[in-house]
CSV table of C-alpha atoms and ligand atoms in Angstrom, one decimal:
chain,number,residue,atom,x,y,z
X,1,MET,CA,109.4,43.7,68.1
X,2,ASN,CA,109.7,47.3,69.2
X,3,THR,CA,112.6,47.5,71.6
X,4,THR,CA,114.2,50.5,73.4
X,5,SER,CA,117.8,50.4,74.8
X,6,LEU,CA,117.6,51.7,78.4
X,7,THR,CA,120.2,53.8,80.3
X,8,VAL,CA,122.1,51.4,82.7
X,9,HIS,CA,124.5,51.6,85.5
X,10,VAL,CA,124.4,55.3,86.3
X,11,ASN,CA,126.6,56.9,88.9
X,12,ARG,CA,124.1,59.5,90.2
X,13,LEU,CA,120.8,61.3,89.6
X,14,THR,CA,120.5,64.9,90.5
X,15,GLY,CA,118.1,67.8,89.7
X,16,GLU,CA,114.5,68.8,89.8
X,17,ILE,CA,111.4,67.5,88.2
X,18,HIS,CA,108.0,69.2,87.9
X,19,ILE,CA,105.7,66.2,88.2
X,20,PRO,CA,103.0,66.0,85.5
X,21,GLY,CA,99.3,66.2,86.4
X,22,ASP,CA,97.5,63.4,88.3
X,23,LYS,CA,95.8,60.9,86.0
X,24,SER,CA,92.8,60.2,88.3
X,25,ILE,CA,92.2,63.9,88.9
X,26,SER,CA,92.7,64.8,85.2
X,27,HIS,CA,90.0,62.2,84.1
X,28,ARG,CA,87.6,63.4,86.7
X,29,SER,CA,88.2,67.1,85.8
X,30,ILE,CA,87.0,66.4,82.2
X,31,MET,CA,84.0,64.4,83.4
X,32,PHE,CA,82.9,66.9,86.0
X,33,GLY,CA,83.6,69.8,83.6
X,34,ALA,CA,81.2,68.0,81.2
X,35,ILE,CA,78.4,67.2,83.6
X,36,ALA,CA,78.5,70.7,85.3
X,37,GLU,CA,76.9,73.7,83.7
X,38,GLY,CA,79.2,76.5,82.5
X,39,THR,CA,82.8,76.8,81.4
X,40,THR,CA,85.5,74.9,83.3
X,41,THR,CA,89.2,75.6,82.7
X,42,ILE,CA,91.7,72.9,83.7
X,43,THR,CA,95.4,73.6,84.1
X,44,ASN,CA,98.3,71.1,84.5
X,45,PHE,CA,96.1,68.6,82.8
X,46,LEU,CA,97.8,65.2,82.1
X,47,THR,CA,98.3,64.8,78.4
X,48,GLY,CA,98.8,61.0,78.7
X,49,ASP,CA,96.9,58.8,76.3
X,50,ASP,CA,94.4,57.7,78.9
X,51,CYS,CA,93.2,61.2,79.7
X,52,LEU,CA,93.0,62.0,75.9
X,53,SER,CA,90.7,59.0,75.6
X,54,THR,CA,88.4,60.6,78.2
X,55,ILE,CA,88.4,63.9,76.2
X,56,SER,CA,87.5,62.1,73.0
X,57,CYS,CA,84.7,60.1,74.6
X,58,PHE,CA,83.0,63.3,75.9
X,59,GLN,CA,83.5,65.0,72.6
X,60,LYS,CA,81.5,62.1,71.0
X,61,LEU,CA,78.8,62.8,73.6
X,62,GLY,CA,78.5,66.3,72.2
X,63,VAL,CA,80.6,68.3,74.7
X,64,GLU,CA,82.8,71.1,73.3
X,65,ILE,CA,86.3,70.5,74.8
X,66,ILE,CA,89.3,72.5,73.6
X,67,GLN,CA,92.7,71.2,74.6
X,68,ASP,CA,95.9,73.3,74.3
X,69,HIS,CA,98.7,71.2,75.8
X,70,GLU,CA,98.1,71.1,79.6
X,71,LYS,CA,95.2,73.6,79.5
X,72,VAL,CA,91.8,72.3,78.7
X,73,THR,CA,88.5,74.3,78.4
X,74,ILE,CA,85.2,72.5,78.7
X,75,HIS,CA,81.9,73.9,77.8
X,76,GLY,CA,79.8,71.9,80.3
X,77,THR,CA,76.4,70.7,79.2
X,78,GLY,CA,75.2,69.3,82.5
X,79,PHE,CA,74.0,65.7,82.6
X,80,GLU,CA,70.9,66.7,80.5
X,81,GLY,CA,72.9,68.1,77.7
X,82,LEU,CA,74.9,64.9,76.9
X,83,GLN,CA,73.8,63.6,73.5
X,84,GLU,CA,73.5,60.0,72.2
X,85,PRO,CA,76.8,59.3,70.5
X,86,SER,CA,76.6,58.2,66.8
X,87,GLU,CA,79.9,56.4,67.2
X,88,ILE,CA,81.3,53.7,69.6
X,89,LEU,CA,83.1,55.2,72.6
X,90,ASP,CA,86.7,53.9,72.6
X,91,VAL,CA,88.5,54.2,76.0
X,92,GLY,CA,91.8,52.8,74.7
X,93,ASN,CA,93.8,51.4,77.7
X,94,SER,CA,91.9,53.4,80.4
X,95,GLY,CA,90.0,51.5,83.1
X,96,THR,CA,89.1,54.8,84.8
X,97,THR,CA,87.5,56.1,81.7
X,98,ILE,CA,85.3,53.1,81.0
X,99,ARG,CA,84.2,52.5,84.6
X,100,LEU,CA,83.4,56.1,85.5
X,101,MET,CA,81.7,56.7,82.2
X,102,MET,CA,79.4,53.8,82.7
X,103,GLY,CA,78.2,55.6,85.9
X,104,ILE,CA,77.5,58.7,83.9
X,105,LEU,CA,75.8,56.9,81.0
X,106,ALA,CA,73.7,54.8,83.3
X,107,GLY,CA,71.4,57.8,83.9
X,108,ARG,CA,71.3,59.0,80.4
X,109,PRO,CA,68.1,58.1,78.4
X,110,PHE,CA,70.0,57.0,75.3
X,111,PHE,CA,72.1,54.1,73.8
X,112,SER,CA,75.9,53.9,73.9
X,113,THR,CA,78.6,51.3,73.4
X,114,LEU,CA,82.0,51.2,75.0
X,115,ILE,CA,85.1,49.4,73.9
X,116,GLY,CA,88.8,49.6,74.6
X,117,ASP,CA,92.1,47.9,73.7
X,118,ASP,CA,93.2,44.2,74.3
X,119,SER,CA,94.0,44.9,77.9
X,120,ILE,CA,90.6,46.5,78.7
X,121,ALA,CA,88.9,43.5,77.0
X,122,LYS,CA,90.3,41.3,79.7
X,123,ARG,CA,89.4,43.5,82.7
X,124,PRO,CA,86.4,42.8,84.9
X,125,MET,CA,83.3,45.0,84.5
X,126,THR,CA,80.6,43.1,86.5
X,127,ARG,CA,81.9,45.0,89.6
X,128,VAL,CA,80.4,48.1,87.9
X,129,THR,CA,77.6,46.7,85.7
X,130,LYS,CA,76.0,44.9,88.7
X,131,PRO,CA,75.4,47.9,90.9
X,132,LEU,CA,74.4,50.1,87.9
X,133,LYS,CA,71.8,47.5,87.0
X,134,ALA,CA,70.5,47.6,90.6
X,135,LEU,CA,70.1,51.4,90.2
X,136,GLY,CA,67.9,50.6,87.2
X,137,ALA,CA,70.2,51.0,84.1
X,138,GLY,CA,70.0,48.7,81.1
X,139,ILE,CA,73.6,47.4,80.7
X,140,ASP,CA,75.0,44.4,78.9
X,141,GLY,CA,78.3,43.2,77.7
X,142,ARG,CA,80.2,40.1,76.7
X,143,SER,CA,80.0,37.2,79.1
X,144,GLY,CA,76.9,38.6,80.9
X,145,GLY,CA,78.3,42.1,81.3
X,146,GLU,CA,81.8,41.1,82.5
X,147,TYR,CA,83.8,42.2,79.5
X,148,THR,CA,83.8,44.8,76.7
X,149,PRO,CA,82.1,45.6,74.4
X,150,ILE,CA,79.6,47.1,76.9
X,151,SER,CA,76.3,48.6,75.8
X,152,ILE,CA,74.2,50.9,77.9
X,153,ARG,CA,70.7,52.1,77.6
X,154,GLY,CA,70.4,54.4,80.6
X,155,GLY,CA,67.4,56.0,82.0
X,156,SER,CA,65.5,56.6,85.2
X,157,LEU,CA,67.5,55.5,88.2
X,158,LYS,CA,66.6,54.9,91.8
X,159,GLY,CA,69.1,55.3,94.7
X,160,ILE,CA,70.5,52.2,96.3
X,161,GLU,CA,72.7,51.3,99.3
X,162,TYR,CA,75.6,49.1,98.0
X,163,GLN,CA,78.4,47.4,99.8
X,164,VAL,CA,81.3,47.2,97.3
X,165,PRO,CA,82.9,43.8,97.5
X,166,VAL,CA,86.4,45.0,96.3
X,167,ALA,CA,88.3,48.1,97.4
X,168,SER,CA,87.9,50.1,94.2
X,169,ALA,CA,87.7,53.9,93.7
X,170,GLN,CA,86.5,53.2,90.2
X,171,VAL,CA,83.5,51.2,91.3
X,172,LYS,CA,82.7,53.7,94.1
X,173,SER,CA,82.9,56.6,91.6
X,174,ALA,CA,80.8,55.0,89.0
X,175,ILE,CA,78.0,54.4,91.6
X,176,LEU,CA,78.3,58.0,92.9
X,177,LEU,CA,78.1,59.4,89.4
X,178,ALA,CA,75.0,57.3,88.7
X,179,GLY,CA,73.6,58.3,92.1
X,180,LEU,CA,73.8,62.0,91.3
X,181,GLN,CA,71.2,61.2,88.6
X,182,ALA,CA,69.0,58.9,90.6
X,183,GLY,CA,65.9,59.5,92.7
X,184,GLY,CA,66.7,59.7,96.5
X,185,THR,CA,69.9,58.8,98.2
X,186,THR,CA,72.7,56.5,96.9
X,187,LYS,CA,75.0,55.1,99.5
X,188,VAL,CA,78.3,53.3,98.8
X,189,ILE,CA,80.0,51.3,101.6
X,190,GLU,CA,83.6,50.4,101.0
X,191,THR,CA,85.7,47.5,102.5
X,192,ALA,CA,88.7,49.9,102.8
X,193,LYS,CA,89.1,53.6,102.1
X,194,THR,CA,90.1,54.2,98.5
X,195,ARG,CA,91.1,57.4,96.7
X,196,ASP,CA,88.5,60.1,97.3
X,197,HIS,CA,89.0,62.4,94.3
X,198,THR,CA,85.4,61.9,93.2
X,199,GLU,CA,84.0,63.0,96.6
X,200,ARG,CA,86.3,66.1,96.6
X,201,MET,CA,85.4,66.9,93.0
X,202,ILE,CA,81.6,66.7,93.7
X,203,GLN,CA,82.2,69.3,96.4
X,204,HIS,CA,84.5,71.4,94.3
X,205,PHE,CA,81.8,71.6,91.6
X,206,GLY,CA,79.2,72.8,94.2
X,207,GLY,CA,77.6,69.5,95.0
X,208,ALA,CA,77.1,67.8,98.4
X,209,VAL,CA,78.4,64.4,99.5
X,210,GLU,CA,78.3,62.9,102.9
X,211,VAL,CA,81.2,60.8,104.1
X,212,ASP,CA,80.9,58.7,107.3
X,213,GLY,CA,83.8,56.4,107.8
X,214,LEU,CA,83.7,53.9,105.0
X,215,SER,CA,80.3,55.0,103.6
X,216,VAL,CA,79.8,57.8,101.1
X,217,SER,CA,76.3,59.1,100.1
X,218,VAL,CA,74.9,61.5,97.5
X,219,GLN,CA,71.5,62.8,96.8
X,220,GLY,CA,70.2,62.6,93.3
X,221,GLY,CA,69.2,65.6,91.2
X,222,GLN,CA,72.0,68.0,92.3
X,223,GLN,CA,73.0,70.7,89.8
X,224,LEU,CA,76.8,70.9,89.5
X,225,LYS,CA,78.4,74.2,88.5
X,226,ALA,CA,81.6,74.8,86.5
X,227,ALA,CA,84.7,75.2,88.6
X,228,ASP,CA,88.3,75.7,87.5
X,229,VAL,CA,90.7,72.9,88.4
X,230,HIS,CA,94.5,73.0,88.8
X,231,VAL,CA,95.6,69.4,88.7
X,232,PRO,CA,98.3,68.5,91.2
X,233,GLY,CA,101.3,66.4,90.1
X,234,ASP,CA,100.7,62.6,90.2
X,235,ILE,CA,102.2,60.9,93.2
X,236,SER,CA,102.0,57.6,91.2
X,237,SER,CA,104.3,59.2,88.6
X,238,ALA,CA,106.5,60.8,91.3
X,239,ALA,CA,106.9,57.3,92.8
X,240,PHE,CA,109.2,56.2,90.0
X,241,PHE,CA,111.7,59.0,90.7
X,242,LEU,CA,111.3,58.6,94.5
X,243,VAL,CA,112.5,55.0,94.1
X,244,ALA,CA,115.2,56.0,91.5
X,245,GLY,CA,116.6,58.6,93.9
X,246,ALA,CA,116.6,56.1,96.8
X,247,ILE,CA,118.4,53.3,94.9
X,248,VAL,CA,120.8,55.0,92.6
X,249,PRO,CA,124.1,55.9,94.4
X,250,ASN,CA,125.0,59.6,95.2
X,251,SER,CA,121.6,60.9,94.2
X,252,GLU,CA,119.4,63.9,95.3
X,253,ILE,CA,116.2,64.7,93.4
X,254,ILE,CA,113.6,67.3,94.1
X,255,LEU,CA,110.0,66.6,93.0
X,256,ARG,CA,107.8,69.7,92.7
X,257,ASN,CA,104.0,70.0,93.1
X,258,VAL,CA,103.2,66.4,94.0
X,259,GLY,CA,99.6,65.5,95.1
X,260,LEU,CA,99.5,64.5,98.8
X,261,ASN,CA,96.0,63.3,99.1
X,262,PRO,CA,96.1,61.0,102.2
X,263,SER,CA,94.3,58.3,100.2
X,264,ARG,CA,97.3,58.1,97.9
X,265,THR,CA,100.3,58.6,100.1
X,266,GLY,CA,100.9,54.9,101.1
X,267,ILE,CA,104.2,55.0,99.1
X,268,ILE,CA,105.5,57.8,101.4
X,269,ASP,CA,104.6,55.8,104.6
X,270,VAL,CA,106.3,52.7,103.2
X,271,MET,CA,109.4,54.4,102.0
X,272,LYS,CA,109.9,56.1,105.3
X,273,GLU,CA,109.4,52.9,107.2
X,274,MET,CA,111.9,51.2,104.9
X,275,GLY,CA,114.4,53.9,105.9
X,276,ALA,CA,114.3,56.2,102.9
X,277,ASP,CA,115.9,59.7,103.2
X,278,LEU,CA,112.7,61.4,102.0
X,279,GLU,CA,111.6,64.9,103.0
X,280,ILE,CA,108.3,66.7,102.2
X,281,PHE,CA,108.2,70.5,102.3
X,282,ASN,CA,106.3,73.5,100.9
X,283,GLU,CA,103.1,71.7,101.8
X,284,ASP,CA,99.7,73.3,101.0
X,285,LEU,CA,97.3,71.1,102.8
X,286,ALA,CA,94.4,73.5,102.4
X,287,ALA,CA,94.1,73.1,98.6
X,288,PHE,CA,91.1,71.1,97.3
X,289,GLU,CA,93.7,68.4,96.7
X,290,PRO,CA,96.7,68.8,99.1
X,291,VAL,CA,100.2,69.3,97.4
X,292,GLY,CA,103.8,69.6,98.4
X,293,ASP,CA,107.4,69.2,97.2
X,294,MET,CA,109.7,66.3,98.0
X,295,ARG,CA,113.4,65.6,98.3
X,296,ILE,CA,114.7,62.1,98.0
X,297,LYS,CA,118.3,61.1,98.6
X,298,THR,CA,120.1,57.8,98.2
X,299,SER,CA,119.0,55.6,101.1
X,300,SER,CA,119.9,52.6,103.1
X,301,LEU,CA,116.8,50.5,103.1
X,302,LYS,CA,115.3,47.5,105.0
X,303,GLY,CA,112.4,45.2,104.0
X,304,MET,CA,109.0,45.2,105.5
X,305,THR,CA,105.5,43.7,105.3
X,306,ILE,CA,102.9,45.7,103.3
X,307,GLY,CA,99.3,44.7,103.4
X,308,GLY,CA,95.8,45.5,104.8
X,309,ASP,CA,94.3,49.0,104.5
X,310,LEU,CA,97.6,50.2,103.1
X,311,ILE,CA,97.2,48.4,99.8
X,312,PRO,CA,94.5,50.7,98.3
X,313,ARG,CA,96.7,53.7,99.3
X,314,LEU,CA,99.6,52.4,97.1
X,315,ILE,CA,98.0,49.9,94.7
X,316,ASP,CA,99.5,51.6,91.6
X,317,GLU,CA,102.9,51.9,93.2
X,318,ILE,CA,103.4,48.2,94.0
X,319,PRO,CA,105.5,47.5,90.8
X,320,VAL,CA,108.1,50.1,91.7
X,321,ILE,CA,107.9,49.2,95.4
X,322,ALA,CA,108.9,45.7,94.4
X,323,LEU,CA,111.9,47.1,92.7
X,324,LEU,CA,112.7,49.2,95.8
X,325,ALA,CA,112.5,46.0,97.9
X,326,THR,CA,115.2,44.3,95.8
X,327,GLN,CA,117.6,46.9,97.1
X,328,ALA,CA,116.4,46.6,100.8
X,329,GLU,CA,118.1,44.4,103.4
X,330,GLY,CA,116.0,41.4,104.3
X,331,VAL,CA,112.6,40.3,103.2
X,332,THR,CA,109.7,42.4,101.9
X,333,VAL,CA,106.2,40.7,101.8
X,334,ILE,CA,103.4,42.3,99.8
X,335,LYS,CA,100.0,40.7,100.7
X,336,ASP,CA,96.3,41.4,100.4
X,337,ALA,CA,96.9,42.7,96.9
X,338,GLU,CA,94.9,40.3,94.7
X,339,GLU,CA,93.6,43.4,92.8
X,340,LEU,CA,97.0,43.5,91.1
X,341,LYS,CA,95.8,40.6,88.9
X,342,VAL,CA,93.2,42.8,87.2
X,343,LYS,CA,95.2,45.9,86.4
X,344,GLU,CA,96.5,46.8,82.9
X,345,THR,CA,98.3,43.5,83.2
X,346,ASN,CA,98.3,40.8,85.9
X,347,ARG,CA,100.9,42.8,87.8
X,348,ILE,CA,101.8,40.0,90.2
X,349,ASP,CA,102.9,38.0,87.1
X,350,THR,CA,104.5,40.8,85.1
X,351,VAL,CA,106.4,42.3,88.1
X,352,VAL,CA,107.7,39.0,89.3
X,353,HIS,CA,108.6,37.6,85.8
X,354,GLU,CA,110.4,40.7,84.6
X,355,LEU,CA,112.3,41.5,87.8
X,356,ALA,CA,113.4,37.8,88.1
X,357,LYS,CA,114.8,38.1,84.5
X,358,LEU,CA,117.1,40.9,85.8
X,359,GLY,CA,118.3,38.8,88.7
X,360,ALA,CA,115.9,39.8,91.5
X,361,ARG,CA,115.0,37.1,94.1
X,362,ILE,CA,111.3,37.5,93.9
X,363,GLU,CA,108.4,35.0,94.0
X,364,ALA,CA,104.7,35.3,93.4
X,365,THR,CA,102.1,34.5,96.0
X,366,ASN,CA,98.3,34.3,95.6
X,367,ASP,CA,97.8,37.8,96.9
X,368,GLY,CA,101.1,39.5,96.2
X,369,MET,CA,104.8,38.7,96.2
X,370,ILE,CA,107.8,38.1,98.4
X,371,ILE,CA,111.1,39.8,97.6
X,372,HIS,CA,114.5,38.9,99.2
X,373,GLY,CA,117.0,41.8,99.2
X,374,ARG,CA,119.5,43.0,98.5
X,375,THR,CA,120.4,41.7,95.1
X,376,ASN,CA,122.6,43.1,92.3
X,377,LEU,CA,120.6,43.4,89.1
X,378,SER,CA,122.2,42.3,85.8
X,379,GLY,CA,120.5,42.9,82.5
X,380,GLY,CA,118.6,41.4,79.6
X,381,ILE,CA,115.5,41.9,77.4
X,382,VAL,CA,112.5,42.9,79.5
X,383,ASP,CA,108.9,43.6,78.4
X,384,SER,CA,106.3,46.1,79.6
X,385,TYR,CA,103.5,43.9,78.1
X,386,GLY,CA,101.9,47.2,77.1
X,387,ASP,CA,101.6,48.2,80.8
X,388,HIS,CA,102.8,51.8,81.4
X,389,ARG,CA,103.8,51.2,85.1
X,390,ILE,CA,105.7,48.0,84.3
X,391,GLY,CA,107.6,49.8,81.5
X,392,MET,CA,108.6,52.7,83.9
X,393,MET,CA,109.5,50.4,86.7
X,394,LEU,CA,111.8,48.5,84.4
X,395,ALA,CA,113.4,51.7,83.1
X,396,ILE,CA,114.2,52.7,86.7
X,397,ALA,CA,115.5,49.2,87.4
X,398,ALA,CA,117.9,49.5,84.4
X,399,LEU,CA,119.6,52.5,86.1
X,400,ILE,CA,121.2,50.1,88.6
X,401,CYS,CA,121.7,47.2,86.2
X,402,GLU,CA,125.3,46.1,85.4
X,403,LYS,CA,124.6,44.9,81.9
X,404,GLU,CA,122.6,46.1,78.8
X,405,VAL,CA,118.8,46.3,79.3
X,406,ASN,CA,116.4,46.4,76.4
X,407,LEU,CA,112.7,47.2,76.9
X,408,VAL,CA,110.0,45.8,74.6
X,409,ASP,CA,107.1,48.3,74.1
X,410,ALA,CA,108.4,51.3,75.9
X,411,GLY,CA,105.6,53.2,74.0
X,412,ALA,CA,103.1,52.1,76.6
X,413,ILE,CA,104.6,54.7,79.0
X,414,SER,CA,102.8,57.5,77.2
X,415,VAL,CA,99.6,56.2,78.8
X,416,SER,CA,100.4,58.1,82.1
X,417,TYR,CA,103.7,59.9,81.7
X,418,PRO,CA,104.5,61.1,78.1
X,419,ASN,CA,107.7,63.0,79.3
X,420,PHE,CA,109.1,60.2,81.4
X,421,PHE,CA,112.3,59.6,79.4
X,422,SER,CA,113.0,63.3,79.0
X,423,HIS,CA,112.6,63.9,82.7
X,424,LEU,CA,114.9,61.0,83.4
X,425,GLU,CA,117.4,62.3,80.9
X,426,ASN,CA,117.5,65.7,82.8
X,427,LEU,CA,118.5,63.9,86.0
X,428,LEU,CA,121.5,62.2,84.3
X,429,SER,CA,123.3,65.4,83.2
C,501,S3P,C1,91.8,54.7,89.9
C,501,S3P,C2,91.6,53.8,90.8
C,501,S3P,C3,92.4,52.6,91.0
C,501,S3P,C4,93.7,52.7,90.3
C,501,S3P,C5,93.6,53.3,88.9
C,501,S3P,C6,92.9,54.6,89.0
C,501,S3P,C7,90.9,55.9,89.8
C,501,S3P,O1,91.7,51.5,90.4
C,501,S3P,O2,94.4,51.5,90.3
C,501,S3P,O3,94.9,53.4,88.3
C,501,S3P,O4,91.2,56.9,89.1
C,501,S3P,O5,89.8,55.8,90.4
C,501,S3P,P1,90.6,50.6,91.2
C,501,S3P,O6,89.7,51.6,91.7
C,501,S3P,O7,90.0,49.7,90.3
C,501,S3P,O8,91.4,49.9,92.3
């Protein structure tokens, strides 16, 4: 058992962090750099394991990609230049890689196979394979296309109109990426607005996309052109330090260059409503992805109900919001969040189980969880279960624990935040 001893019971956190690149945007910058024609340079690229999986998959499709730390140069081939891979495409732990790549491969007239790790093998894929089949792609997988390995023989596609049954940016993006290669118009209708990085990226790379409320349409046959991308910091990574600053006594943390795309800022709305001393400044809302700096101070918090259309705007932050709620007066209810069950782990189970081990008063519901605050957290052996966001949430929880905390599989954190522990260390000194 690989266990890491976490820092516990700290008196204060102070200092500044430059938040690493956004995971969703880093993935898409590689994909769009590859399917556009010409040379794309990406800066502030996230070097987490998930984004490295995306690079390696596109290299296997014949795209020349040179990575030098956070700078990546892609010699885009356009859709037509992608080549049949001689090897299996391994996405590791990355749901975004596999689902978006399926959309790209659906329109390519060749054979490919996608696999991932044990977590990916349990995650539902019919939500993507079904609409891609409707567009005309040949796709199959274990259990009728629900699970990896997935095989694709892409080809000539025809645009469809599709109502996505779950709120998922990955599903929307896969359909749009296939739609760019299909004849006619492809229209995706969402149940709730999800992150719109793909729509923004299509436009940034010179393409056209039409957004009308919850529907998004693209025309097939558009030629995308290389465009440089400076990736903003990941608000989902910043979230761990926002919560840390709010719950550790005597703290003041500045977070630089954080992405402020409104489809991702649910955490800010929730923290403000709970009473957090959180300020945003240096905003650049005109950038292709809006950014700004944040200051968080130790806060006096109260519980609230979180549900409805807010959920897709903070879906990845729910583990750390649950921790925040343990330090808020009163009850916090998280509902309408069944999607948590099909993330890297079943995050309703893993959050509730691990926080309860530390002494939190938290219970699982069918579509979320209920947290009773405020509780003192004690200590113990906790497990990330290989889920990066569970690992980071527990490392932040340890900061306010009274006794020793040991974390099983802290290595999972490198999926989205390889410098997490060194950034935390800097705030302790
Ligand atoms: C992502 C979308 C979300 C999110 C995931 C990244 C993306 O998943 O949880 O971490 O980059 O499109 P769903 O679209 O499946 O909800």
